[in-house]
XYZ file of C-alpha atoms in Angstrom:
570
model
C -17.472 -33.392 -4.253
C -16.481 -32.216 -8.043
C -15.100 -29.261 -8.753
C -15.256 -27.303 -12.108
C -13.598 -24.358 -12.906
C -15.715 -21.930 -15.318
C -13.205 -18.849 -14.997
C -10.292 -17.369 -14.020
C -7.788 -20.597 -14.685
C -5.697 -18.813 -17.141
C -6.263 -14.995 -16.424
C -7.121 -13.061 -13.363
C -10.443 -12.224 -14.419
C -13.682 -13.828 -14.292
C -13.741 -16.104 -11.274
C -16.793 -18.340 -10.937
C -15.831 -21.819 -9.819
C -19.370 -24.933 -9.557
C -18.893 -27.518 -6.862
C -20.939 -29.975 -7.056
C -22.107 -32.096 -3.294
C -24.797 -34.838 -3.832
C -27.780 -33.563 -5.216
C -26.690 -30.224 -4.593
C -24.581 -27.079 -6.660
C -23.140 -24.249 -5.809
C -21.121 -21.443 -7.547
C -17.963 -19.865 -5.736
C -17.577 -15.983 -7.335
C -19.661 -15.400 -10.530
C -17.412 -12.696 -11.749
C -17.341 -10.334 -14.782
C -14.271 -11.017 -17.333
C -12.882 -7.299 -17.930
C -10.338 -6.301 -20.084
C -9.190 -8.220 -23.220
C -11.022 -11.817 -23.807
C -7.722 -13.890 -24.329
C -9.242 -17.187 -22.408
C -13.294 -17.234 -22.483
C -14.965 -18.632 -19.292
C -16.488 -21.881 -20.542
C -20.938 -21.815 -20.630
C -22.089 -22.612 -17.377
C -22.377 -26.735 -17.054
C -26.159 -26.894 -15.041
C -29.192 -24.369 -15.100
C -28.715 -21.199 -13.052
C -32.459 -21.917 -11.829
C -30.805 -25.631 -10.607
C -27.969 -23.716 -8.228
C -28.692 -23.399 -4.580
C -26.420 -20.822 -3.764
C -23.214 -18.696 -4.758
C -20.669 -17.870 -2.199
C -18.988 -14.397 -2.723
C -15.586 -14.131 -1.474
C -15.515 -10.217 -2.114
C -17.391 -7.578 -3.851
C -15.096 -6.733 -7.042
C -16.377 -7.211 -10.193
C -14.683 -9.670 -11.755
C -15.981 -11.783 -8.910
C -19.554 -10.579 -8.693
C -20.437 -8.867 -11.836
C -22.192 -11.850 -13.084
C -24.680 -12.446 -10.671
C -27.245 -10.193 -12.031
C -26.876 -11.778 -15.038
C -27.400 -15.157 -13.047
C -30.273 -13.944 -11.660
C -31.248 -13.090 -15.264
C -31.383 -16.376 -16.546
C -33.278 -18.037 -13.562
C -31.096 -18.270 -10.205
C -33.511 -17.487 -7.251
C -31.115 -18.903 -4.724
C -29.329 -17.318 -1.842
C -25.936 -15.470 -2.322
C -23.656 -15.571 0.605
C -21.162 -12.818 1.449
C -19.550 -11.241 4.624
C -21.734 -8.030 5.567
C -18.828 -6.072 4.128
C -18.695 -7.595 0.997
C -23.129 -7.580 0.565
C -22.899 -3.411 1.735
C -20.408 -2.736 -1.083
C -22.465 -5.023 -3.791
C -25.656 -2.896 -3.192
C -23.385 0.203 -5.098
C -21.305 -1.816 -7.533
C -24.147 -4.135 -9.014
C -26.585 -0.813 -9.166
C -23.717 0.880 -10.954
C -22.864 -2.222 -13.144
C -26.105 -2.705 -14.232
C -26.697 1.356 -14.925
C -23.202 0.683 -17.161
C -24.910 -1.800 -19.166
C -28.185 -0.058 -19.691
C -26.348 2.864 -20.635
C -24.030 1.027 -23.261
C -26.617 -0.705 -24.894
C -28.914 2.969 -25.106
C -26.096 4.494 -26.549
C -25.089 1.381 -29.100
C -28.724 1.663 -29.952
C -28.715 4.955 -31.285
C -26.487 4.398 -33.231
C -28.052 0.979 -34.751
C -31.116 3.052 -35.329
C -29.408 5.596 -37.258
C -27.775 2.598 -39.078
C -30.904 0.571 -39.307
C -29.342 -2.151 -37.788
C -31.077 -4.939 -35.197
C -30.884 -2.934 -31.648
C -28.423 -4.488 -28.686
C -30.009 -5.896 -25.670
C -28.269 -4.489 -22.150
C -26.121 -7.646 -20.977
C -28.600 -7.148 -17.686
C -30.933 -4.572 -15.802
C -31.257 -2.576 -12.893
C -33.942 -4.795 -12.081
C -31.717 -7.878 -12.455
C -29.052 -5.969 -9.816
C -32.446 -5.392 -7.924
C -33.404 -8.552 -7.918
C -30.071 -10.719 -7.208
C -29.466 -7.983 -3.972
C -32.645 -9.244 -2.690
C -31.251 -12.652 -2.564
C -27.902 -11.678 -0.375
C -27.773 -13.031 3.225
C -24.917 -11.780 5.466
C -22.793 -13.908 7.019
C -20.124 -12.709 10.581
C -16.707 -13.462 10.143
C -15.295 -16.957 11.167
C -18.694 -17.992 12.074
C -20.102 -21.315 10.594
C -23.228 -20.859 8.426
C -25.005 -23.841 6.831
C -25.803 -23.477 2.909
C -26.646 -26.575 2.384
C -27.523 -30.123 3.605
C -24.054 -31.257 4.750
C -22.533 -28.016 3.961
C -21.485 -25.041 5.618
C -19.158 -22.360 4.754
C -16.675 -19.764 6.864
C -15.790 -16.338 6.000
C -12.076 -15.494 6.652
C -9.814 -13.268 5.827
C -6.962 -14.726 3.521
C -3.855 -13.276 1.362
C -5.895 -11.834 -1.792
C -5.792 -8.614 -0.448
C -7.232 -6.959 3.031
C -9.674 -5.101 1.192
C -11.851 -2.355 2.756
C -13.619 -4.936 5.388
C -10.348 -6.070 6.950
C -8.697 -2.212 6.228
C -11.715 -1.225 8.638
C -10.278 -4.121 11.690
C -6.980 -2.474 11.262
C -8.585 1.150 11.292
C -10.511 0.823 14.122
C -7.165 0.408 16.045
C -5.141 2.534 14.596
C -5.434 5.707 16.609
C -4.684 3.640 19.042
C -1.792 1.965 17.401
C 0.004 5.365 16.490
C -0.782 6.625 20.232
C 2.068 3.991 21.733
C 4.222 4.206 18.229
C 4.503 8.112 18.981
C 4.729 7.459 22.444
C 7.855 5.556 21.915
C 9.058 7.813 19.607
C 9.126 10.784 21.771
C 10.059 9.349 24.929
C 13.377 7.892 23.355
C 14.140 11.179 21.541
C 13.216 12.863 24.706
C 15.758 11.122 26.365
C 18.461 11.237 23.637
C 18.253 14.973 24.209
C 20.987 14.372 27.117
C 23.160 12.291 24.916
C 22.950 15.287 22.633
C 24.012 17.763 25.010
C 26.582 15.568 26.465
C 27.867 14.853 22.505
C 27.870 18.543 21.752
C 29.928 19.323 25.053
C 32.809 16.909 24.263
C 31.659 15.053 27.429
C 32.861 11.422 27.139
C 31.585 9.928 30.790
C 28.324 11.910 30.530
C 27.504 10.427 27.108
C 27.988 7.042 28.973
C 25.773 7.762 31.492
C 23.199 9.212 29.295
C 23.230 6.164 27.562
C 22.697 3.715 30.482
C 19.802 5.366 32.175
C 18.485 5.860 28.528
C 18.439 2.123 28.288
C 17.291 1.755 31.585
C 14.534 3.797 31.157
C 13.514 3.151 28.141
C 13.199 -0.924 29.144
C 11.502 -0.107 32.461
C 8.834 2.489 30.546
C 8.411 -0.611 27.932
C 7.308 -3.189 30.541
C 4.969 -1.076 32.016
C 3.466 0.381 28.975
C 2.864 -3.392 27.630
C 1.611 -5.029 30.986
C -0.808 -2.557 31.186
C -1.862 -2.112 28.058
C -2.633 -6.072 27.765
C -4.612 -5.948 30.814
C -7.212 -3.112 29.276
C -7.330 -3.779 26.100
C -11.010 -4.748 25.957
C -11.705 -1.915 28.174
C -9.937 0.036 25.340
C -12.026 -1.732 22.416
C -14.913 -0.679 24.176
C -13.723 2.718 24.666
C -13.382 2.785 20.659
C -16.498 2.106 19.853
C -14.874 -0.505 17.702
C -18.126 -1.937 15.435
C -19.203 -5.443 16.134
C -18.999 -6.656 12.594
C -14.627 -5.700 13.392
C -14.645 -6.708 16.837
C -12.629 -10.008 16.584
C -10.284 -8.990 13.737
C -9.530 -5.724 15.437
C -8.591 -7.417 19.223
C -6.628 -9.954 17.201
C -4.910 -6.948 15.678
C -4.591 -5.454 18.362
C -2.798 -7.640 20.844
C -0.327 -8.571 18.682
C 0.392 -4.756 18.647
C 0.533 -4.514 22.689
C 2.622 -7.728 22.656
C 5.687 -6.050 20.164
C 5.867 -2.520 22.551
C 9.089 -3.444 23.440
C 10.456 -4.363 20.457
C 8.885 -0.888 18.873
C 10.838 1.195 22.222
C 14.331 -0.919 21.363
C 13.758 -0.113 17.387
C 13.425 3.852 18.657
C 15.880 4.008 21.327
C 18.562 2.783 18.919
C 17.097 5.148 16.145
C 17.632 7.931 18.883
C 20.664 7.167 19.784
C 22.620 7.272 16.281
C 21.049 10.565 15.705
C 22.014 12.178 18.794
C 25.602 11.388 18.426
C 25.295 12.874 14.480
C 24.714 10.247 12.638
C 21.019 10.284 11.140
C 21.991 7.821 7.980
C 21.521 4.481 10.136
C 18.677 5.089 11.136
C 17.510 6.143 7.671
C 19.001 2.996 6.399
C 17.452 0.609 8.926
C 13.792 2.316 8.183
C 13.708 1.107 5.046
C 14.786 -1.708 5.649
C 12.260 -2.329 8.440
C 9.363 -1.053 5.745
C 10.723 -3.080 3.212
C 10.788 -6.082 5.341
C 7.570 -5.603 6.493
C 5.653 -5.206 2.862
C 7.556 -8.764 2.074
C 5.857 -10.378 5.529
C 2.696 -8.847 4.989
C 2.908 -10.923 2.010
C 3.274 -13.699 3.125
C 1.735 -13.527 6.323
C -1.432 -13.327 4.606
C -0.798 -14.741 1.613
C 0.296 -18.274 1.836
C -0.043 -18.349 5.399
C -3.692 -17.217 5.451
C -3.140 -15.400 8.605
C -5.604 -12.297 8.022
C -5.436 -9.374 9.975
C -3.154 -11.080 13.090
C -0.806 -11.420 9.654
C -0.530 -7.838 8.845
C 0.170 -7.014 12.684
C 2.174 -10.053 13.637
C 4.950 -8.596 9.820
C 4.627 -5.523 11.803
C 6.519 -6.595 14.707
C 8.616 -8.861 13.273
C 10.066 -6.284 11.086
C 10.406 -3.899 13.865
C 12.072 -6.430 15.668
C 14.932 -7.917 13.436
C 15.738 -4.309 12.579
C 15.988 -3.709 16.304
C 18.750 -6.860 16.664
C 20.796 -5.638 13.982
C 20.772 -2.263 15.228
C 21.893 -3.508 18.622
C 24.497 -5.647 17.006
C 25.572 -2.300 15.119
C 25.882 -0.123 18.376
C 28.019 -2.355 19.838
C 30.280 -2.729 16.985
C 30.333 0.698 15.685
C 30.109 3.036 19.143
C 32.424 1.686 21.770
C 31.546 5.535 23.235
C 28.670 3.910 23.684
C 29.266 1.000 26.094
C 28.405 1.597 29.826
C 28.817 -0.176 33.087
C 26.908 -0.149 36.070
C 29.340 1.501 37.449
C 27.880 4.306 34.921
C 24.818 4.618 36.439
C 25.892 4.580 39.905
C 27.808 7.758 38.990
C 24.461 9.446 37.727
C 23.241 11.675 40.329
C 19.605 11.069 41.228
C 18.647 14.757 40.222
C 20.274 14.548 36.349
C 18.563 11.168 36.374
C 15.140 12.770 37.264
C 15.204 15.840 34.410
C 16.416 13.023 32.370
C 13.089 11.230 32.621
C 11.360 14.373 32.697
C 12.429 15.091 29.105
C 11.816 11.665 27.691
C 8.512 11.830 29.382
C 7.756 15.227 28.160
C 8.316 14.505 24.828
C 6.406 11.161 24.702
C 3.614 12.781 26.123
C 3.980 15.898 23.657
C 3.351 12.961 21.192
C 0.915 10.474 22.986
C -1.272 14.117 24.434
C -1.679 14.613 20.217
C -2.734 10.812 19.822
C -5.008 10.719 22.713
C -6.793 13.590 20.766
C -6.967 11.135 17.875
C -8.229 7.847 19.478
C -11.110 10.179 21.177
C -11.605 11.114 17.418
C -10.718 7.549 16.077
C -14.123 6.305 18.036
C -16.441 9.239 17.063
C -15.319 7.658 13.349
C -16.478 4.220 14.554
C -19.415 5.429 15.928
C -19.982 6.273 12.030
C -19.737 2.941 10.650
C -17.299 0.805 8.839
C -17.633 2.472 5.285
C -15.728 6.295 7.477
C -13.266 4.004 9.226
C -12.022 2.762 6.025
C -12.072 5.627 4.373
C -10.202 7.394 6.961
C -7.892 4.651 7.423
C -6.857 5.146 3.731
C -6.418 8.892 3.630
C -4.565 8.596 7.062
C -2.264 6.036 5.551
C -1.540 8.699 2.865
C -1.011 11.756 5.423
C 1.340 9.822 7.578
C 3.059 9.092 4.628
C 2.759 13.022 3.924
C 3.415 13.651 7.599
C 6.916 11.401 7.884
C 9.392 14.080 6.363
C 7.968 16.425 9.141
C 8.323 14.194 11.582
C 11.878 13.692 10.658
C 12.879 17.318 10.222
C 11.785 18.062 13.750
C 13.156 15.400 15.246
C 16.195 16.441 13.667
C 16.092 20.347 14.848
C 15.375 18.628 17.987
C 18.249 17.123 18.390
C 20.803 19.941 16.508
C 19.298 22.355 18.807
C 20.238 19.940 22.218
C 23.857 19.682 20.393
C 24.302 23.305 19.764
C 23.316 24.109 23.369
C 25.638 21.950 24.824
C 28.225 23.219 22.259
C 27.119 26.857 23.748
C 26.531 28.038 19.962
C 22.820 29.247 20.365
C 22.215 31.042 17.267
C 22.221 28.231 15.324
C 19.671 26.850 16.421
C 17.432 29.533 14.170
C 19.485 28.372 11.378
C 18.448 24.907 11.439
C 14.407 26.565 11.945
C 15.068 28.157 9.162
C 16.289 25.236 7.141
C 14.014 23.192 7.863
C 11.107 25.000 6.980
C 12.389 25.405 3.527
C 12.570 21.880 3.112
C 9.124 20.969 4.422
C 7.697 23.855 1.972
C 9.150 22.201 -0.636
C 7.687 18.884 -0.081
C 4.161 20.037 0.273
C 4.197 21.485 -3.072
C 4.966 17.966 -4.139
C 2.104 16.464 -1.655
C -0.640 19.325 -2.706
C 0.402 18.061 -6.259
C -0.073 14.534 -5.757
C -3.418 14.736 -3.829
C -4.921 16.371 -6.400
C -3.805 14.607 -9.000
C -3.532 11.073 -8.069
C -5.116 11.096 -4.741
C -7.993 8.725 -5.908
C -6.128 5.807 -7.852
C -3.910 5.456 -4.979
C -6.802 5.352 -2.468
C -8.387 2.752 -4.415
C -5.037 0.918 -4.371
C -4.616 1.035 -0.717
C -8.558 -0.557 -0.034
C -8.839 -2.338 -2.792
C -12.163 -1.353 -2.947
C -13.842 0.927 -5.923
C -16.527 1.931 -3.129
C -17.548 5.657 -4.233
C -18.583 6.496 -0.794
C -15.261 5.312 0.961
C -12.982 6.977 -1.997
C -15.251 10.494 -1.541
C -14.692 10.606 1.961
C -10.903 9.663 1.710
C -10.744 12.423 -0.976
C -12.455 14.617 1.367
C -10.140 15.017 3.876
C -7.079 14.907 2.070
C -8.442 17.940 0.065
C -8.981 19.362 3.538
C -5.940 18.933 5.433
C -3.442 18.994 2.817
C -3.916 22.480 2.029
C -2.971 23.453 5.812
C -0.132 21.800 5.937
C 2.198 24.715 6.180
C 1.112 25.997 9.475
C 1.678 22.187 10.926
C 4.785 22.247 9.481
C 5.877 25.390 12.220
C 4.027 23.747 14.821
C 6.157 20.511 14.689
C 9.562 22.064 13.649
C 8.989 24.650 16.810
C 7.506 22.508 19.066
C 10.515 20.255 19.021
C 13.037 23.035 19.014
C 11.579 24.031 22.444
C 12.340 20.543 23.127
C 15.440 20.416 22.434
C 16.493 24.183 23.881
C 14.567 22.353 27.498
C 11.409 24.471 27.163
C 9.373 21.471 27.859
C 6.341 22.798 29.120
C 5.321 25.275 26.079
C 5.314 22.221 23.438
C 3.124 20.039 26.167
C 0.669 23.180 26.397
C 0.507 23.277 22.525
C -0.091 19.003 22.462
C -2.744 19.500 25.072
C -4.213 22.369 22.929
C -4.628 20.029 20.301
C -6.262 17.114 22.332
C -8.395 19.965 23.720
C -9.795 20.487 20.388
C -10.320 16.950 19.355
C -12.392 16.215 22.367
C -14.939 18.903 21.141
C -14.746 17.342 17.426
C -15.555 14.019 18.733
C -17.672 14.951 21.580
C -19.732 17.727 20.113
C -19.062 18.373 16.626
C -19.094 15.110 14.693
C -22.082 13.153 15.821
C -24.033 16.707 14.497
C -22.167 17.290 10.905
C -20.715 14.059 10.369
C -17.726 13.111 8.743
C -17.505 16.101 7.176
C -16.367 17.570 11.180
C -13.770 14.953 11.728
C -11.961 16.365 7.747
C -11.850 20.091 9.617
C -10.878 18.870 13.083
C -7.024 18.896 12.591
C -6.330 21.694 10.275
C -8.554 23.651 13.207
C -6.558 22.730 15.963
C -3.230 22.861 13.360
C -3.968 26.727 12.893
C -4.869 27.785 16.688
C -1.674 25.682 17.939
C 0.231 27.675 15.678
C -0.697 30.763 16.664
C 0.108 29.720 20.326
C 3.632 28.148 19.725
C 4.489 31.459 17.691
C 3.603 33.520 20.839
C 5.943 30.941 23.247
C 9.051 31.137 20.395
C 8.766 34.631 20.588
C 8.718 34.706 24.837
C 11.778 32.639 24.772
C 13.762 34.334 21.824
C 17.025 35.089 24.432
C 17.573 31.827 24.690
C 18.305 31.584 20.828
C 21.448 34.116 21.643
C 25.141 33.051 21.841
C 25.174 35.498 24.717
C 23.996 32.818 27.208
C 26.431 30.952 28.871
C 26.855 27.124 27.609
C 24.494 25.154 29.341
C 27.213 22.491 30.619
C 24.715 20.377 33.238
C 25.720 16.863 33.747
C 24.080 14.084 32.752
């Protein structure tokens, strides 16, 4: 085998590699150079019309801009690419090639005016037209024979995702953020009696608290993982996950189900440190954890080539070393902290039981919400995998949008369990109040930066220049950002009733939600489209507003300092 580099050896641009195998040539990328020509690509070494095939890696230009060209000068061989990769070239070589036409009309015009030789268009629409015919698909980490003695594998590697491999992740990720807000709520659920235990001054109930939160929490983990092992084909199925995503999105996908109880230790601990007043750990060990995880993602599938498994397996990890030091902090930091068996034997059986209750109630406040969004998440793959990456990407934004939220009513969640343990009620509407202001502040900044950046950053997170995927992204966020405000009083009063033990209202308001999801995904979107799934949530935002307004209002004597202290042991 020989081996000649053409581009891309000094510059990023440009990649188009020949190997050479007996009597046989291929070309690896035949890419565009863009930008400024510091380092030329050096003239092809054989006749185009002598290659038998190129193998395309990915769709971006400066990998496959030249093929039309190629085709130009006399390739009729086959070009290989994952199906991915040959959907995306049918836009960008169409649009490429209208570029060039275009550029050479309008440089031609001019010459004419000047009387100067016209410009000939680099290629034509009917050189895109007539390289596209030449693609054959190829399935991921399948063998595929190009050649006698050859055969090639498509894999994902450390490049980038890009919008094939963004589309594994997405097809899972409704599913992904069901058990992450799961263990959320359930731990903050639970830290509600540590709350009211740390706002009542009482030292042996904060002990006990802690235990059975531990206890709990563990026991709910095991389960929660066991289980979700066993069905998670049943749950691929259930997803609608696309075939062309199958393998990358199981792969994905157990590593997920594998690190639940690392993801429940990272959010008990999280819990914890808030509900005894301190909320700058936590902070602290978040960013760490994100931090940590963009540097594994790196090189999980960078060096290590590990694909999507990669991206899942930096996940964990992350959420897992931040977990250990958090522990090791506890234990330092919080000798308040420490129980005994001794501790739970105290517990009586009934404290223990609302206990669960209110971890349970507020994981399922969360999980009801997801539930809604994985019965959305596979009307979306019934769509195809250009809408699951698009939504992917403008999810990844809104969550991103959505975390300051999340944070500011976990927050009133927990000053409101304090303050009713302290028996000082009325503040409670003080830190409503507060909150709100803050979250209205913030989605000035979000509506700004939708608008007016929305699209590079899209294109960032795929990597792909796709117009279809980057409309659709665009599409929703235009949608849902705008409606933000009424979401924001849904979340900041649906975790004050929480945290005040009105547990049923917020569930009501969750299942509302899910309620309305069902008939998006059921109904709604295999009739309009994608366009239904970009007005599902601000819908159901807006009517579960309405209804958590009409249960604040039913329960405002319970915002009074004229109640009695609730003082209930733990």
């Amino acid at each position: 085998m020989k081996v000649t580099f053409i581009g891309a050896t000094h510059e990023v641009t440009g990649s188009c590699s020949l190997l050479e195998v007996g009597n046989s040539a291929f070309l690896v990328d035949c890419g565009m150079e863009q930008g400024e020509n510091r380092f030329e690509n050096i003239p092809l070494p054989v006749n185009p019309a002598e290659l038998s095939c190129v193998l395309l890696t990915h769709a971006h230009i400066d990998h496959s801009g030249y093929l039309p060209l190629l085709y130009k000068n006399g390739f009729r061989g086959t070009v290989y690419a994952t199906e991915s990769t040959a959907s995306l070239c049918q836009i960008m070589l169409r649009d490429s090639a209208h570029i060039q036409e275009s550029e050479a009309e309008w440089k031609n015009r001019k010459a004419r005016r000047a009387g100067r030789p016209e410009a000939e268009a680099l290629y034509t629409m009917a050189d895109a037209e007539g390289v596209l015919s030449r693609f054959r698909p190829c399935p991921y980490n399948k063998l595929t024979a190009v050649g006698e003695g050859v055969a090639v594998r498509f894999t994902d590697i450390g490049h980038l995702l890009g919008s094939a491999a963004l589309a594994e992740i997405g097809a899972t990720a409704a599913l992904y953020g069901l058990i992450m807000n799961f263990a959320f709520g359930m731990n903050n659920g639970l830290a509600l009696t540590v709350s009211r235990c740390f706002g009542a001054g009482e030292r042996e109930g904060i002990r006990r608290a802690v235990g059975w939160m531990v206890t709990l929490s563990a026991a709910v983990s095991i389960v929660l993982t066991t289980v979700s092992l066993l069905g998670r084909g049943a749950l691929l199925q259930a997803l609608q996950v696309p075939a062309e995503v199958w393998d990358g999105a199981a792969a994905y996908l157990t590593v997920i189900l594998l690190g639940i109880p690392l993801t429940m230790l990272y959010n008990m601990e999280a819990a914890l440190l808030r509900a005894v007043g301190n909320s700058v750990t936590p902070l602290l060990f978040l960013l760490f954890s994100s931090v940590l995880n963009v540097g594994l993602d790196a090189a999980f599938m960078g060096p290590l080539g590990m694909g999507v498994r990669g991206a899942a397996v930096a996940t964990v990890l992350a959420q897992g070393i931040s977990a250990v030091l958090g522990a090791v902090y506890l234990v330092r930091s919080y000798p308040e902290l420490h129980f005994t068996p001794a501790h739970l034997k105290k517990s009586a059986r009934r404290a223990v039981m609302n206990m669960f209750w209110a971890g349970m109630s507020m994981g399922l406040m969360s999980a009801i919400y997801n539930l809604g969004s994985v019965a959305l998440q596979s009307s979306i793959n019934a769509l195809g995998s250009v809408y699951i990456t698009a939504q992917t990407a403008a999810r990844r934004m809104a969550e991103m949008y959505f975390i300051p939220g999340g944070a500011l009513g976990i927050g009133v969640a927990t000053f409101s369990s304090q303050n009713l343990g302290a028996g000082r009620r009325s503040r409670i509407g003080q830190s409503v109040r507060a909150a709100l202001k803050i979250y209205f502040v913030w989605w000035l900044f979000v509506l700004a930066f939708t608008f007016l950046l929305g699209e590079p950053v899209l294109r960032l997170i795929t990597g792909s220049s796709d117009a279809r995927i980057i409309s659709n992204a665009m599409l929703y966020l235009k949608i849902s950002v705008p409606i933000i405000p009424p979401m924001a009083v849904l979340v900041i009063l649906r975790n004050m009733l929480q945290g005040i033990r009105h547990t049923v209202e917020p569930l009501l308001a969750s299942a509302l939600e899910l309620i309305g999801k069902v008939i998006f995904a059921v109904w709604l979107v295999p009739v309009w489209g994608y366009r239904a799934v970009c007005f599902c949530e601000p819908t159901t935002w807006v009517i579960c507003f309405v209804f958590i307004l009409l249960a604040v209002w039913r329960c405002r004597s319970d915002l009074q300092d004229a109640c009695p202290p609730d003082k209930t042991p733990a």
